[in-house]
Amino acid sequence: MRINIVSIFPDYFEALRLSLIGKAVTDGLLTIDAHDLRDWTHDRHRTVDDTPYGGGAGMVMKPEPWGEALDAMTASIRAAREQQPVPDRPVLVIPTPSGHSFTQQTAQELSACSDLVFACGRYEGIDHRVAEWAAADYEVREISLGDYVLNGGEVAAMAIIEAVARLVPGVIGNPDSLVEESHAAGTGHLLEAPVYTKPAVWRGLEVPEVLLSGHHTRIAGWRRQQSQHLTRVRRPDLLT
Ligand code: ADE
């Protein structure tokens, strides 16, 4: 999987060099390249924003630098695909609070893609014509991380990239851990039961006895019941 990111703060994505995602990059399972949107400006101030048509507070990202940046991404993807053809269209992800909700299902879908490009907006967002124009070369997905507002798309893109990249085959050493966790497809969408490790008594607090029993059926039953209880209390929306 190739991931390209365009942002006015490409340094945000340095953190992707750490941990399992960083190792996947080193191992050649993924490429991640973060680009500075201002490289596609041509004025002295490297301007990327302007006032909104129709009035209102805040600034809007100008379409011209975005158009040139995405042209460059498209050209580099085309060149890579000439070496190694793939059948799927590249996907342009635009993190925005007005996007479709990001879920584990979205992460699964994106993890099967050969090329992801992230367009990280700031201010009040990117001139909408950029998404319209990009639809000629990309499957465009406007995605929201949740019902709250961040200062820009960078942190949302980081979260999406981590959720997606860990599903790419080979990135997580033990694929069984992907199956059991909360929100995994096929668990009936229940939250995961609490977990414990040694020592069996810590500061006077005991691990639930059933987990020490070695009785696999009872343990599975306890975990299922805990999952159902937690989901009912914390996330009743998942049960409907
Ligand atoms: N940009 C700003 N807020 C966001 C959110 N909630 N999700 C995705 N991108 C965003």
PDB file of C-alpha atoms and ligand atoms in Angstrom:
ATOM      1  CA  MET A   1       0.000   0.000   0.000  1.00  0.00           C
ATOM      2  CA  ARG A   2       1.202   3.470  -0.905  1.00  0.00           C
ATOM      3  CA  ILE A   3       0.072   6.365   1.306  1.00  0.00           C
ATOM      4  CA  ASN A   4       0.627   9.984   0.295  1.00  0.00           C
ATOM      5  CA  ILE A   5      -0.368  12.876   2.530  1.00  0.00           C
ATOM      6  CA  VAL A   6      -0.662  16.551   1.617  1.00  0.00           C
ATOM      7  CA  SER A   7      -0.725  19.028   4.512  1.00  0.00           C
ATOM      8  CA  ILE A   8       0.688  22.399   5.549  1.00  0.00           C
ATOM      9  CA  PHE A   9       2.150  20.536   8.575  1.00  0.00           C
ATOM     10  CA  PRO A  10       3.847  17.437   7.122  1.00  0.00           C
ATOM     11  CA  ASP A  11       5.919  17.100  10.326  1.00  0.00           C
ATOM     12  CA  TYR A  12       2.827  15.766  12.109  1.00  0.00           C
ATOM     13  CA  PHE A  13       3.357  12.505  10.261  1.00  0.00           C
ATOM     14  CA  GLU A  14       6.876  11.909  11.588  1.00  0.00           C
ATOM     15  CA  ALA A  15       5.216   9.922  14.381  1.00  0.00           C
ATOM     16  CA  LEU A  16       4.246   7.268  11.826  1.00  0.00           C
ATOM     17  CA  ARG A  17       7.905   6.229  11.785  1.00  0.00           C
ATOM     18  CA  LEU A  18       7.423   4.808  15.304  1.00  0.00           C
ATOM     19  CA  SER A  19       6.051   1.478  16.460  1.00  0.00           C
ATOM     20  CA  LEU A  20       4.405  -1.137  14.236  1.00  0.00           C
ATOM     21  CA  ILE A  21       3.533   1.224  11.385  1.00  0.00           C
ATOM     22  CA  GLY A  22       7.138   2.453  11.267  1.00  0.00           C
ATOM     23  CA  LYS A  23       8.341  -1.139  11.163  1.00  0.00           C
ATOM     24  CA  ALA A  24       5.902  -1.922   8.328  1.00  0.00           C
ATOM     25  CA  VAL A  25       7.409   1.000   6.377  1.00  0.00           C
ATOM     26  CA  THR A  26      10.958  -0.225   7.066  1.00  0.00           C
ATOM     27  CA  ASP A  27       9.925  -3.747   6.029  1.00  0.00           C
ATOM     28  CA  GLY A  28       8.527  -2.427   2.732  1.00  0.00           C
ATOM     29  CA  LEU A  29       4.862  -3.354   3.412  1.00  0.00           C
ATOM     30  CA  LEU A  30       3.835   0.314   3.183  1.00  0.00           C
ATOM     31  CA  THR A  31       5.202   3.570   1.870  1.00  0.00           C
ATOM     32  CA  ILE A  32       4.159   6.768   3.636  1.00  0.00           C
ATOM     33  CA  ASP A  33       5.138  10.141   2.153  1.00  0.00           C
ATOM     34  CA  ALA A  34       4.020  13.450   3.628  1.00  0.00           C
ATOM     35  CA  HIS A  35       4.176  16.512   1.343  1.00  0.00           C
ATOM     36  CA  ASP A  36       3.996  20.239   2.144  1.00  0.00           C
ATOM     37  CA  LEU A  37       1.056  21.873   0.369  1.00  0.00           C
ATOM     38  CA  ARG A  38       3.027  25.141   0.288  1.00  0.00           C
ATOM     39  CA  ASP A  39       5.450  23.546  -2.199  1.00  0.00           C
ATOM     40  CA  TRP A  40       2.673  24.125  -4.765  1.00  0.00           C
ATOM     41  CA  THR A  41       2.216  27.854  -4.057  1.00  0.00           C
ATOM     42  CA  HIS A  42       3.908  30.496  -6.192  1.00  0.00           C
ATOM     43  CA  ASP A  43       3.693  33.739  -4.200  1.00  0.00           C
ATOM     44  CA  ARG A  44       6.222  35.150  -1.748  1.00  0.00           C
ATOM     45  CA  HIS A  45       4.026  34.365   1.267  1.00  0.00           C
ATOM     46  CA  ARG A  46       3.218  30.822   0.087  1.00  0.00           C
ATOM     47  CA  THR A  47      -0.468  31.556   0.585  1.00  0.00           C
ATOM     48  CA  VAL A  48      -2.879  28.634   0.919  1.00  0.00           C
ATOM     49  CA  ASP A  49      -6.045  30.360   2.163  1.00  0.00           C
ATOM     50  CA  ASP A  50      -8.462  33.148   1.283  1.00  0.00           C
ATOM     51  CA  THR A  51     -11.747  34.646   2.516  1.00  0.00           C
ATOM     52  CA  PRO A  52     -14.954  32.656   1.933  1.00  0.00           C
ATOM     53  CA  TYR A  53     -17.359  33.576  -0.866  1.00  0.00           C
ATOM     54  CA  GLY A  54     -20.731  34.381   0.678  1.00  0.00           C
ATOM     55  CA  GLY A  55     -19.085  35.750   3.828  1.00  0.00           C
ATOM     56  CA  GLY A  56     -18.679  34.150   7.235  1.00  0.00           C
ATOM     57  CA  ALA A  57     -15.947  33.660   9.784  1.00  0.00           C
ATOM     58  CA  GLY A  58     -12.626  31.998   9.050  1.00  0.00           C
ATOM     59  CA  MET A  59     -10.684  31.277   5.898  1.00  0.00           C
ATOM     60  CA  VAL A  60     -11.002  28.675   3.155  1.00  0.00           C
ATOM     61  CA  MET A  61      -8.159  26.772   1.504  1.00  0.00           C
ATOM     62  CA  LYS A  62      -7.574  27.996  -2.055  1.00  0.00           C
ATOM     63  CA  PRO A  63      -8.113  25.445  -4.833  1.00  0.00           C
ATOM     64  CA  GLU A  64      -4.987  26.225  -6.921  1.00  0.00           C
ATOM     65  CA  PRO A  65      -2.268  24.742  -4.636  1.00  0.00           C
ATOM     66  CA  TRP A  66      -4.493  21.725  -3.970  1.00  0.00           C
ATOM     67  CA  GLY A  67      -5.044  21.199  -7.699  1.00  0.00           C
ATOM     68  CA  GLU A  68      -1.306  21.218  -8.389  1.00  0.00           C
ATOM     69  CA  ALA A  69      -0.526  19.028  -5.370  1.00  0.00           C
ATOM     70  CA  LEU A  70      -3.084  16.421  -6.435  1.00  0.00           C
ATOM     71  CA  ASP A  71      -1.833  16.537 -10.052  1.00  0.00           C
ATOM     72  CA  ALA A  72       1.617  15.679  -8.672  1.00  0.00           C
ATOM     73  CA  MET A  73       0.180  12.833  -6.546  1.00  0.00           C
ATOM     74  CA  THR A  74      -1.724  11.469  -9.563  1.00  0.00           C
ATOM     75  CA  ALA A  75       1.407  11.579 -11.736  1.00  0.00           C
ATOM     76  CA  SER A  76       3.504   9.761  -9.132  1.00  0.00           C
ATOM     77  CA  ILE A  77       0.801   7.106  -8.637  1.00  0.00           C
ATOM     78  CA  ARG A  78       0.552   6.618 -12.432  1.00  0.00           C
ATOM     79  CA  ALA A  79       4.323   6.198 -12.695  1.00  0.00           C
ATOM     80  CA  ALA A  80       4.354   3.610  -9.885  1.00  0.00           C
ATOM     81  CA  ARG A  81       1.456   1.751 -11.497  1.00  0.00           C
ATOM     82  CA  GLU A  82       3.264   1.571 -14.821  1.00  0.00           C
ATOM     83  CA  GLN A  83       5.952  -0.461 -13.041  1.00  0.00           C
ATOM     84  CA  GLN A  84       3.425  -2.587 -11.159  1.00  0.00           C
ATOM     85  CA  PRO A  85      -0.171  -2.442 -12.431  1.00  0.00           C
ATOM     86  CA  VAL A  86      -3.067  -2.710  -9.920  1.00  0.00           C
ATOM     87  CA  PRO A  87      -6.790  -2.843 -10.765  1.00  0.00           C
ATOM     88  CA  ASP A  88      -8.281  -0.540  -8.080  1.00  0.00           C
ATOM     89  CA  ARG A  89      -8.759   3.225  -8.326  1.00  0.00           C
ATOM     90  CA  PRO A  90      -6.690   5.436  -6.012  1.00  0.00           C
ATOM     91  CA  VAL A  91      -8.707   6.779  -3.064  1.00  0.00           C
ATOM     92  CA  LEU A  92      -8.569  10.408  -1.958  1.00  0.00           C
ATOM     93  CA  VAL A  93      -9.447  10.706   1.737  1.00  0.00           C
ATOM     94  CA  ILE A  94     -10.498  14.157   2.908  1.00  0.00           C
ATOM     95  CA  PRO A  95     -10.857  14.270   6.708  1.00  0.00           C
ATOM     96  CA  THR A  96     -13.639  16.706   7.601  1.00  0.00           C
ATOM     97  CA  PRO A  97     -16.186  16.997  10.419  1.00  0.00           C
ATOM     98  CA  SER A  98     -18.904  16.972   7.743  1.00  0.00           C
ATOM     99  CA  GLY A  99     -17.782  13.638   6.284  1.00  0.00           C
ATOM    100  CA  HIS A 100     -19.198  10.106   6.584  1.00  0.00           C
ATOM    101  CA  SER A 101     -18.478   8.512   9.982  1.00  0.00           C
ATOM    102  CA  PHE A 102     -15.237   6.568  10.184  1.00  0.00           C
ATOM    103  CA  THR A 103     -15.801   3.019  11.445  1.00  0.00           C
ATOM    104  CA  GLN A 104     -13.911  -0.273  11.516  1.00  0.00           C
ATOM    105  CA  GLN A 105     -15.821  -1.142   8.333  1.00  0.00           C
ATOM    106  CA  THR A 106     -14.308   1.945   6.616  1.00  0.00           C
ATOM    107  CA  ALA A 107     -10.863   0.907   7.856  1.00  0.00           C
ATOM    108  CA  GLN A 108     -11.369  -2.600   6.409  1.00  0.00           C
ATOM    109  CA  GLU A 109     -12.375  -1.157   3.033  1.00  0.00           C
ATOM    110  CA  LEU A 110      -9.429   1.255   2.884  1.00  0.00           C
ATOM    111  CA  SER A 111      -6.968  -1.473   3.948  1.00  0.00           C
ATOM    112  CA  ALA A 112      -7.625  -3.259   0.631  1.00  0.00           C
ATOM    113  CA  CYS A 113      -6.603  -0.202  -1.453  1.00  0.00           C
ATOM    114  CA  SER A 114      -3.294   0.106  -3.304  1.00  0.00           C
ATOM    115  CA  ASP A 115      -3.123   3.912  -3.149  1.00  0.00           C
ATOM    116  CA  LEU A 116      -4.452   6.285  -0.501  1.00  0.00           C
ATOM    117  CA  VAL A 117      -3.949  10.049  -0.716  1.00  0.00           C
ATOM    118  CA  PHE A 118      -4.894  12.171   2.309  1.00  0.00           C
ATOM    119  CA  ALA A 119      -5.796  15.831   1.784  1.00  0.00           C
ATOM    120  CA  CYS A 120      -5.549  17.525   5.190  1.00  0.00           C
ATOM    121  CA  GLY A 121      -7.460  20.786   5.320  1.00  0.00           C
ATOM    122  CA  ARG A 122      -7.084  23.560   7.861  1.00  0.00           C
ATOM    123  CA  TYR A 123      -9.226  26.620   8.627  1.00  0.00           C
ATOM    124  CA  GLU A 124     -12.842  26.189   7.452  1.00  0.00           C
ATOM    125  CA  GLY A 125     -11.888  23.511   4.928  1.00  0.00           C
ATOM    126  CA  ILE A 126     -10.857  23.164   1.281  1.00  0.00           C
ATOM    127  CA  ASP A 127     -12.689  24.860  -1.625  1.00  0.00           C
ATOM    128  CA  HIS A 128     -15.234  22.209  -2.592  1.00  0.00           C
ATOM    129  CA  ARG A 129     -14.260  22.224  -6.270  1.00  0.00           C
ATOM    130  CA  VAL A 130     -11.080  20.350  -5.335  1.00  0.00           C
ATOM    131  CA  ALA A 131     -13.113  17.276  -4.308  1.00  0.00           C
ATOM    132  CA  GLU A 132     -15.263  17.625  -7.442  1.00  0.00           C
ATOM    133  CA  TRP A 133     -12.217  17.852  -9.722  1.00  0.00           C
ATOM    134  CA  ALA A 134     -10.417  14.977  -7.997  1.00  0.00           C
ATOM    135  CA  ALA A 135     -13.348  12.623  -8.656  1.00  0.00           C
ATOM    136  CA  ALA A 136     -12.036  12.190 -12.240  1.00  0.00           C
ATOM    137  CA  ASP A 137      -8.900  10.399 -10.968  1.00  0.00           C
ATOM    138  CA  TYR A 138      -9.868   9.212  -7.478  1.00  0.00           C
ATOM    139  CA  GLU A 139     -12.615   7.623  -5.477  1.00  0.00           C
ATOM    140  CA  VAL A 140     -13.153  10.578  -3.130  1.00  0.00           C
ATOM    141  CA  ARG A 141     -14.104   9.808   0.490  1.00  0.00           C
ATOM    142  CA  GLU A 142     -14.881  12.652   2.899  1.00  0.00           C
ATOM    143  CA  ILE A 143     -14.528  11.112   6.349  1.00  0.00           C
ATOM    144  CA  SER A 144     -15.269  12.364   9.875  1.00  0.00           C
ATOM    145  CA  LEU A 145     -13.557  10.905  12.903  1.00  0.00           C
ATOM    146  CA  GLY A 146     -16.428  11.811  15.203  1.00  0.00           C
ATOM    147  CA  ASP A 147     -18.856  14.481  16.308  1.00  0.00           C
ATOM    148  CA  TYR A 148     -16.292  17.025  17.425  1.00  0.00           C
ATOM    149  CA  VAL A 149     -14.125  19.583  15.670  1.00  0.00           C
ATOM    150  CA  LEU A 150     -10.343  19.344  15.379  1.00  0.00           C
ATOM    151  CA  ASN A 151      -8.133  22.198  14.183  1.00  0.00           C
ATOM    152  CA  GLY A 152      -7.335  20.409  10.950  1.00  0.00           C
ATOM    153  CA  GLY A 153      -7.297  17.092   9.158  1.00  0.00           C
ATOM    154  CA  GLU A 154      -3.829  15.992  10.323  1.00  0.00           C
ATOM    155  CA  VAL A 155      -4.756  14.258  13.589  1.00  0.00           C
ATOM    156  CA  ALA A 156      -7.772  12.646  11.913  1.00  0.00           C
ATOM    157  CA  ALA A 157      -5.554  11.418   9.056  1.00  0.00           C
ATOM    158  CA  MET A 158      -3.103   9.945  11.587  1.00  0.00           C
ATOM    159  CA  ALA A 159      -5.897   8.042  13.309  1.00  0.00           C
ATOM    160  CA  ILE A 160      -7.302   6.780  10.012  1.00  0.00           C
ATOM    161  CA  ILE A 161      -3.849   5.730   8.770  1.00  0.00           C
ATOM    162  CA  GLU A 162      -3.133   3.801  11.969  1.00  0.00           C
ATOM    163  CA  ALA A 163      -6.520   2.042  11.895  1.00  0.00           C
ATOM    164  CA  VAL A 164      -6.089   1.155   8.213  1.00  0.00           C
ATOM    165  CA  ALA A 165      -2.385   0.229   8.134  1.00  0.00           C
ATOM    166  CA  ARG A 166      -2.668  -2.280  10.992  1.00  0.00           C
ATOM    167  CA  LEU A 167      -5.176  -4.232   8.872  1.00  0.00           C
ATOM    168  CA  VAL A 168      -2.736  -4.554   5.965  1.00  0.00           C
ATOM    169  CA  PRO A 169      -1.574  -8.192   5.934  1.00  0.00           C
ATOM    170  CA  GLY A 170       1.781  -8.600   7.686  1.00  0.00           C
ATOM    171  CA  VAL A 171       1.686  -5.330   9.660  1.00  0.00           C
ATOM    172  CA  ILE A 172       0.464  -6.989  12.893  1.00  0.00           C
ATOM    173  CA  GLY A 173       2.548 -10.038  13.811  1.00  0.00           C
ATOM    174  CA  ASN A 174      -0.315 -12.106  15.221  1.00  0.00           C
ATOM    175  CA  PRO A 175      -3.445 -11.668  13.074  1.00  0.00           C
ATOM    176  CA  ASP A 176      -5.570 -13.383  15.791  1.00  0.00           C
ATOM    177  CA  SER A 177      -5.371 -10.166  17.827  1.00  0.00           C
ATOM    178  CA  LEU A 178      -7.289  -8.386  15.051  1.00  0.00           C
ATOM    179  CA  VAL A 179     -10.176 -10.835  15.405  1.00  0.00           C
ATOM    180  CA  GLU A 180     -10.865 -10.534  19.132  1.00  0.00           C
ATOM    181  CA  GLU A 181     -10.674  -6.791  19.621  1.00  0.00           C
ATOM    182  CA  SER A 182     -13.568  -4.355  20.015  1.00  0.00           C
ATOM    183  CA  HIS A 183     -15.346  -3.462  16.785  1.00  0.00           C
ATOM    184  CA  ALA A 184     -13.726  -6.291  14.814  1.00  0.00           C
ATOM    185  CA  ALA A 185     -15.993  -7.523  12.059  1.00  0.00           C
ATOM    186  CA  GLY A 186     -17.693 -10.734  13.146  1.00  0.00           C
ATOM    187  CA  THR A 187     -17.728 -10.151  16.927  1.00  0.00           C
ATOM    188  CA  GLY A 188     -21.317  -8.925  16.760  1.00  0.00           C
ATOM    189  CA  HIS A 189     -19.953  -5.420  17.455  1.00  0.00           C
ATOM    190  CA  LEU A 190     -19.585  -5.788  21.209  1.00  0.00           C
ATOM    191  CA  LEU A 191     -16.980  -3.981  23.307  1.00  0.00           C
ATOM    192  CA  GLU A 192     -14.105  -6.138  24.499  1.00  0.00           C
ATOM    193  CA  ALA A 193     -14.123  -7.540  28.065  1.00  0.00           C
ATOM    194  CA  PRO A 194     -11.589  -6.146  30.608  1.00  0.00           C
ATOM    195  CA  VAL A 195      -8.141  -7.755  30.524  1.00  0.00           C
ATOM    196  CA  TYR A 196      -5.665  -8.710  33.287  1.00  0.00           C
ATOM    197  CA  THR A 197      -2.102 -10.002  33.609  1.00  0.00           C
ATOM    198  CA  LYS A 198       0.196 -11.116  36.445  1.00  0.00           C
ATOM    199  CA  PRO A 199       0.350 -10.730  39.431  1.00  0.00           C
ATOM    200  CA  ALA A 200      -2.943 -12.392  40.442  1.00  0.00           C
ATOM    201  CA  VAL A 201      -3.249  -9.960  43.392  1.00  0.00           C
ATOM    202  CA  TRP A 202      -2.077  -6.362  42.955  1.00  0.00           C
ATOM    203  CA  ARG A 203      -2.492  -3.768  45.728  1.00  0.00           C
ATOM    204  CA  GLY A 204      -5.114  -6.016  47.251  1.00  0.00           C
ATOM    205  CA  LEU A 205      -7.120  -6.246  43.998  1.00  0.00           C
ATOM    206  CA  GLU A 206      -7.736  -9.738  42.651  1.00  0.00           C
ATOM    207  CA  VAL A 207      -8.047 -10.919  39.077  1.00  0.00           C
ATOM    208  CA  PRO A 208     -11.537 -12.443  38.517  1.00  0.00           C
ATOM    209  CA  GLU A 209     -11.268 -16.064  39.685  1.00  0.00           C
ATOM    210  CA  VAL A 210     -12.698 -17.529  36.476  1.00  0.00           C
ATOM    211  CA  LEU A 211      -9.699 -16.277  34.457  1.00  0.00           C
ATOM    212  CA  LEU A 212      -7.344 -18.309  36.689  1.00  0.00           C
ATOM    213  CA  SER A 213      -9.466 -21.466  36.341  1.00  0.00           C
ATOM    214  CA  GLY A 214      -8.026 -22.684  33.030  1.00  0.00           C
ATOM    215  CA  HIS A 215     -11.607 -23.624  32.118  1.00  0.00           C
ATOM    216  CA  HIS A 216     -11.905 -22.374  28.529  1.00  0.00           C
ATOM    217  CA  THR A 217     -15.689 -22.623  28.220  1.00  0.00           C
ATOM    218  CA  ARG A 218     -16.290 -20.743  31.495  1.00  0.00           C
ATOM    219  CA  ILE A 219     -13.730 -18.096  30.504  1.00  0.00           C
ATOM    220  CA  ALA A 220     -15.380 -17.591  27.116  1.00  0.00           C
ATOM    221  CA  GLY A 221     -18.788 -17.337  28.836  1.00  0.00           C
ATOM    222  CA  TRP A 222     -17.488 -14.759  31.338  1.00  0.00           C
ATOM    223  CA  ARG A 223     -15.943 -12.663  28.558  1.00  0.00           C
ATOM    224  CA  ARG A 224     -19.142 -12.773  26.511  1.00  0.00           C
ATOM    225  CA  GLN A 225     -21.223 -11.689  29.505  1.00  0.00           C
ATOM    226  CA  GLN A 226     -18.786  -8.843  30.347  1.00  0.00           C
ATOM    227  CA  SER A 227     -18.870  -7.720  26.714  1.00  0.00           C
ATOM    228  CA  GLN A 228     -22.640  -7.639  26.655  1.00  0.00           C
ATOM    229  CA  HIS A 229     -22.817  -5.753  29.966  1.00  0.00           C
ATOM    230  CA  LEU A 230     -20.221  -3.139  28.925  1.00  0.00           C
ATOM    231  CA  THR A 231     -21.882  -2.617  25.568  1.00  0.00           C
ATOM    232  CA  ARG A 232     -25.327  -2.210  27.165  1.00  0.00           C
ATOM    233  CA  VAL A 233     -23.993   0.394  29.631  1.00  0.00           C
ATOM    234  CA  ARG A 234     -21.538   2.323  27.457  1.00  0.00           C
ATOM    235  CA  ARG A 235     -22.645   1.857  23.864  1.00  0.00           C
ATOM    236  CA  PRO A 236     -26.304   0.782  23.668  1.00  0.00           C
ATOM    237  CA  ASP A 237     -26.313   2.160  20.103  1.00  0.00           C
ATOM    238  CA  LEU A 238     -24.165  -0.830  19.056  1.00  0.00           C
ATOM    239  CA  LEU A 239     -26.869  -3.300  20.142  1.00  0.00           C
ATOM    240  CA  THR A 240     -29.645  -1.913  17.947  1.00  0.00           C
TER     241      THR A 240
HETATM  242  N1  ADE B   1     -11.181  17.941  10.788  1.00  0.00           N
HETATM  243  C1  ADE B   1     -11.640  18.698  11.782  1.00  0.00           C
HETATM  244  N2  ADE B   1     -12.452  18.006  12.574  1.00  0.00           N
HETATM  245  C2  ADE B   1     -12.494  16.743  12.069  1.00  0.00           C
HETATM  246  C3  ADE B   1     -13.161  15.553  12.438  1.00  0.00           C
HETATM  247  N3  ADE B   1     -13.966  15.493  13.497  1.00  0.00           N
HETATM  248  N4  ADE B   1     -12.981  14.464  11.680  1.00  0.00           N
HETATM  249  C4  ADE B   1     -12.204  14.514  10.598  1.00  0.00           C
HETATM  250  N5  ADE B   1     -11.552  15.604  10.205  1.00  0.00           N
HETATM  251  C5  ADE B   1     -11.686  16.711  10.928  1.00  0.00           C
END
